[in-house]
Coordinates of C-alpha atoms in Angstrom, one line a residue:
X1 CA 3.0 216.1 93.5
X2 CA -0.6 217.6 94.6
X3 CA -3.6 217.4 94.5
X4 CA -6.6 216.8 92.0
X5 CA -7.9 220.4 91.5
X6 CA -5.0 222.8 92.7
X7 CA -5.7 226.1 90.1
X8 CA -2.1 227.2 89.1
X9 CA -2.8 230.9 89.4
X10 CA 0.1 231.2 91.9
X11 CA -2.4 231.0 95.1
X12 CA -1.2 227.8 95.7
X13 CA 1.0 227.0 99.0
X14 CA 4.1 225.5 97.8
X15 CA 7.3 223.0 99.5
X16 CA 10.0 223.0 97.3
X17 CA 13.1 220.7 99.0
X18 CA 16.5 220.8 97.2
X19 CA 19.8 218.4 98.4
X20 CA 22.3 218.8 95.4
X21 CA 25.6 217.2 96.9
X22 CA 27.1 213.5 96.8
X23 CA 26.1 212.7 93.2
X24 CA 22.8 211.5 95.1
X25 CA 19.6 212.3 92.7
X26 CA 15.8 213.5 93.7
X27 CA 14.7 210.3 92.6
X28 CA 10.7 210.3 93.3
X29 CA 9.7 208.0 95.8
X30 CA 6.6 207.8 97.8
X31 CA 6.2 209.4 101.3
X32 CA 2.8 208.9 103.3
X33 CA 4.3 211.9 105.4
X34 CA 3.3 214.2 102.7
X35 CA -0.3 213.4 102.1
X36 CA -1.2 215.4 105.2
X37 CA 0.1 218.4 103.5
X38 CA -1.2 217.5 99.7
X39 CA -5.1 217.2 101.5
X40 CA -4.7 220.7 102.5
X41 CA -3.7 221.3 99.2
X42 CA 0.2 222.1 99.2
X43 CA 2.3 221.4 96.1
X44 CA 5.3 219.1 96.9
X45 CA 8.2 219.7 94.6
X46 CA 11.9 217.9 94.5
X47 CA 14.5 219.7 92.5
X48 CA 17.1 217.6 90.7
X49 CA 20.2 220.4 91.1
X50 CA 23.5 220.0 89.9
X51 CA 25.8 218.4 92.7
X52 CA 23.5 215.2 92.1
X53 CA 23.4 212.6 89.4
X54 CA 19.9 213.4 88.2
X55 CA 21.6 213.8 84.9
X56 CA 24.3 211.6 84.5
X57 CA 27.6 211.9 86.2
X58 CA 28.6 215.6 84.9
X59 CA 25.7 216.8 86.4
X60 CA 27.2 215.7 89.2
X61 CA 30.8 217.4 89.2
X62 CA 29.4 220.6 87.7
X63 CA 27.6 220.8 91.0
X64 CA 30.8 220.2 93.7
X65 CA 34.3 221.6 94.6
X66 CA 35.1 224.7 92.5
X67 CA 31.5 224.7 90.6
X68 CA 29.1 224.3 93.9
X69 CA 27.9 227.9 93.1
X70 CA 26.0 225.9 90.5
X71 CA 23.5 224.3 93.2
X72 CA 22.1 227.5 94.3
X73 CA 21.6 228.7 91.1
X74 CA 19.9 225.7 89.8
X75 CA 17.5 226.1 92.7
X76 CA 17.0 229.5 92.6
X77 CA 15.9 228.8 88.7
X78 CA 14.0 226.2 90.1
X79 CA 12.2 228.5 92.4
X80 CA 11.6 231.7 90.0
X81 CA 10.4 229.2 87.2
X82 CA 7.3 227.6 89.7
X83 CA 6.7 231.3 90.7
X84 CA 6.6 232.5 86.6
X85 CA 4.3 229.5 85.4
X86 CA 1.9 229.8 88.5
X87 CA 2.8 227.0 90.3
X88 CA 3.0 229.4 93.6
X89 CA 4.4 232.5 94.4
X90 CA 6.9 234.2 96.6
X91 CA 4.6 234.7 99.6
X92 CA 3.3 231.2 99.6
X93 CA 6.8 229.3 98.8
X94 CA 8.7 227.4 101.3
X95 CA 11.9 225.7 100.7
X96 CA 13.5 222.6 102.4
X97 CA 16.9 221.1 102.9
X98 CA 19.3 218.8 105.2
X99 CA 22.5 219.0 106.0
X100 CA 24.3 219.3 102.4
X101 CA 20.6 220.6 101.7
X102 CA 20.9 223.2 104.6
X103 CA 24.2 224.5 103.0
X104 CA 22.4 225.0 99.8
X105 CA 19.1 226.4 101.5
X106 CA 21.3 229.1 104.1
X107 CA 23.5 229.7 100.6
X108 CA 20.1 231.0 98.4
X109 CA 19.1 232.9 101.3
X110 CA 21.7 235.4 101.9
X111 CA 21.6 235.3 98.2
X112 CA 17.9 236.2 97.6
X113 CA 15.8 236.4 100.5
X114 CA 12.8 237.9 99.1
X115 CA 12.1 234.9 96.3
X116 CA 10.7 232.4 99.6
X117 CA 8.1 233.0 102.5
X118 CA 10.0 231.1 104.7
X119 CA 12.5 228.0 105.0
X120 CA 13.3 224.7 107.5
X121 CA 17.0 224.2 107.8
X122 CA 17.4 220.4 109.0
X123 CA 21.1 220.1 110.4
X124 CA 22.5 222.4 107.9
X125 CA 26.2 222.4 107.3
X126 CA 26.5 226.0 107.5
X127 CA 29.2 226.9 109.2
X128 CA 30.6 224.6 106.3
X129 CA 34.2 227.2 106.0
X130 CA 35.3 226.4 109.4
X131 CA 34.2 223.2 109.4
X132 CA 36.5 222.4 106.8
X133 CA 39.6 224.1 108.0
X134 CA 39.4 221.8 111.3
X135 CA 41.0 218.7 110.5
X136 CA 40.7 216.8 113.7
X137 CA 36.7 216.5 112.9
X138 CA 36.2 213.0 111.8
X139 CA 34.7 214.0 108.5
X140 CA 36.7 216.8 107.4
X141 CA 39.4 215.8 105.7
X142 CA 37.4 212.8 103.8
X143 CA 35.0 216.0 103.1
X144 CA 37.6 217.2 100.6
X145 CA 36.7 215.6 97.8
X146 CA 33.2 217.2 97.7
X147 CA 33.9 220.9 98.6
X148 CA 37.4 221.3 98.3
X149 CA 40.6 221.9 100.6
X150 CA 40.8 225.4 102.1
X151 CA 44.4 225.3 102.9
X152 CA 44.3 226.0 98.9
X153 CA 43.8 229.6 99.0
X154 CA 41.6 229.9 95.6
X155 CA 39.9 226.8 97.1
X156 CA 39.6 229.2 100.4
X157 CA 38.3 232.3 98.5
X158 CA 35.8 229.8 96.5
X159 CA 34.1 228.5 100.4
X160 CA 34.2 231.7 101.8
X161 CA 32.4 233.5 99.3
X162 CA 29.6 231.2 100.1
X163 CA 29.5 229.4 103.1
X164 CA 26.1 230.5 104.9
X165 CA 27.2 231.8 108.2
X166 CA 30.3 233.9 106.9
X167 CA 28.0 235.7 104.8
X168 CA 24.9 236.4 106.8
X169 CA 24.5 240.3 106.4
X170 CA 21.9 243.0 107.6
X171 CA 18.9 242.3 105.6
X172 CA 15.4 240.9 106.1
X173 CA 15.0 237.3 105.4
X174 CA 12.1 234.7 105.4
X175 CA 10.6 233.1 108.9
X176 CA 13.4 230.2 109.5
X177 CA 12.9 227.2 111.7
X178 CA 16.6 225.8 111.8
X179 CA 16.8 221.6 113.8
X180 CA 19.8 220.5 115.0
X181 CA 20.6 217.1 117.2
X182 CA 22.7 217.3 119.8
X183 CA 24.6 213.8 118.9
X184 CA 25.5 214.9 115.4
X185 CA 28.6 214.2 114.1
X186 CA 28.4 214.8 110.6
X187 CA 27.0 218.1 111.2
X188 CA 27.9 219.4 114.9
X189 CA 25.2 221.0 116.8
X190 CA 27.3 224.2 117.5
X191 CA 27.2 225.0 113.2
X192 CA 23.2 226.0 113.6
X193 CA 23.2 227.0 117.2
X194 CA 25.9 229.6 116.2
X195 CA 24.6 230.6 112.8
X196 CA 21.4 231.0 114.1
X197 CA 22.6 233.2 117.1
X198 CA 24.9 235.7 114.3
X199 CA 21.6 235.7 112.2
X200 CA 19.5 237.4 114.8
X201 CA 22.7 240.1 115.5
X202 CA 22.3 241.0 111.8
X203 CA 18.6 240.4 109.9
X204 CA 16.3 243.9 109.9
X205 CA 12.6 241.8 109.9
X206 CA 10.5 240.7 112.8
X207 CA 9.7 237.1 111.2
X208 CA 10.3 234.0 113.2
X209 CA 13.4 232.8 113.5
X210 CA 13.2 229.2 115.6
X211 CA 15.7 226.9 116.7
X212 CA 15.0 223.7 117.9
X213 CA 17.9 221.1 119.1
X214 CA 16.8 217.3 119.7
X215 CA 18.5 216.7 123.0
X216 CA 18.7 213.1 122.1
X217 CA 19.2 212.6 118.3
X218 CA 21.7 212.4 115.8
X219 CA 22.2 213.5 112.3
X220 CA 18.9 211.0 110.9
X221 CA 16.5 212.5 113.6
X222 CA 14.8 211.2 116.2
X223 CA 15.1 207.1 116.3
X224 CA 12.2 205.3 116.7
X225 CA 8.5 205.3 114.5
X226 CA 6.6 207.5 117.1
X227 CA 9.3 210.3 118.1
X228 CA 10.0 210.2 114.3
X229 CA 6.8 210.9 113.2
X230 CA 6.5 213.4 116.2
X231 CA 9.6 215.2 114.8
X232 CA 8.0 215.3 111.4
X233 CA 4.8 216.7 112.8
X234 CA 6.5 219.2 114.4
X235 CA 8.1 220.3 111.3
X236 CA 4.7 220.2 108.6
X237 CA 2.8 222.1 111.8
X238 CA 5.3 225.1 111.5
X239 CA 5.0 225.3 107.9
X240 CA 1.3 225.2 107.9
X241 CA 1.6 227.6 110.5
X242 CA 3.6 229.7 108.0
X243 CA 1.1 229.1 105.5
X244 CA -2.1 230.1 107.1
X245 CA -3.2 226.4 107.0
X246 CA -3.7 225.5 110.7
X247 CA -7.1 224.5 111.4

């Protein structure tokens, strides 16, 4: 989505948001959240990765358990295909995701930082390896089916090899604004708060690294129309912020 007029000589700021996980699909659907950013002419893009049913229901398993490697690829793809045909370019690309999204956004980070300007991690699950060898959290063990069950030691190897905290290494990455909510059980707050805290041990750049907990919210955000729309603002100011677009 974007607006009438946007030249595709890769000048153009760009949002690209990826999920890929539950077999759920980047259906479009309307948003009057993002017409604040589409006035001041961003490009709004959903990629339909594998670990959804965008495609039917293969698409879905060739995205989970012992083939999740295939979501980050799909959306790195995604990303170097918008930069190639002009859509935007690295310095003006921004990526998005939540929770099962954060996973896959911390996962193509370590992977190729220098393909995005900068990314919002919204309760990322990525301290997703020792989450899943804990199972007296409430999810974990019903988690199995999606990622796998460590106490396998090839299903071990296969998390460990990509879960975003455990491979955070010395290297420059992309400003980050990483959320968390206090109340969040699906994803606890300690799983950003500590990824973000080994990231700053380890990254060689002097981009912004922010981490904001919501001292009252869950997993969905802030409750309630105004501190929702608050939270939202909050997020589209950074990235305009990161974009050059503040007035």
């Amino acid at each position: 989505m974007y607006k009438k007029g946007i030249a595709f000589d890769g000048s153009a700021p760009l949002l690209l948001y990826g999920y890929g996980a539950y077999g759920e699909a980047s259906d479009a659907q309307f948003d009057v959240g993002r017409i604040n950013l589409l006035d001041r002419g961003v490009i709004y893009v959903e990629a339909g990765i594998r670990g959804g049913n965008d495609l039917g229901e293969q698409w879905r398993v060739d995205g989970m358990l012992m083939k999740k490697k295939n979501s980050f690829s799909d959306f790195i793809a995604a990303s170097e295909y918008l930069i190639a045909q002009g859509w935007t370019s690295s310095g003006k690309l921004i990526i998005h995701g939540a929770s099962a999204g954060g996973l896959l956004i911390g996962a193509v980070l370590n992977e190729r930082p220098h393909l995005f300007h900068a990314a919002v991690l919204e309760v990322p699950f990525v301290d997703s390896l020792n989450t899943m060898m804990n199972p007296k959290l409430p999810l974990t063990t019903g988690e199995y089916l999606e990622w796998g069950n460590p106490n396998n030691k090839t299903v071990y190897d296969y998390l460990r090899s990509y879960a975003p905290y455990d491979n955070l290494r010395q290297q420059a990455y992309p400003a980050m604004l990483v959320l968390a909510g206090l109340n969040d059980s699906p994803v606890h707050y300690w799983e950003p708060a500590k990824y973000v805290a080994r990231l700053r041990t380890l990254k060689t750049d002097q981009r912004q690294l922010l981490f904001k907990t919501n001292m009252h919210a869950g997993h969905s955000g802030a409750s309630g129309r105004y501190d929702s729309l608050r939270e939202h603002a909050f997020q589209q100011a950074w990235m305009l912020g990161q974009w050059g677009l503040v007035d």
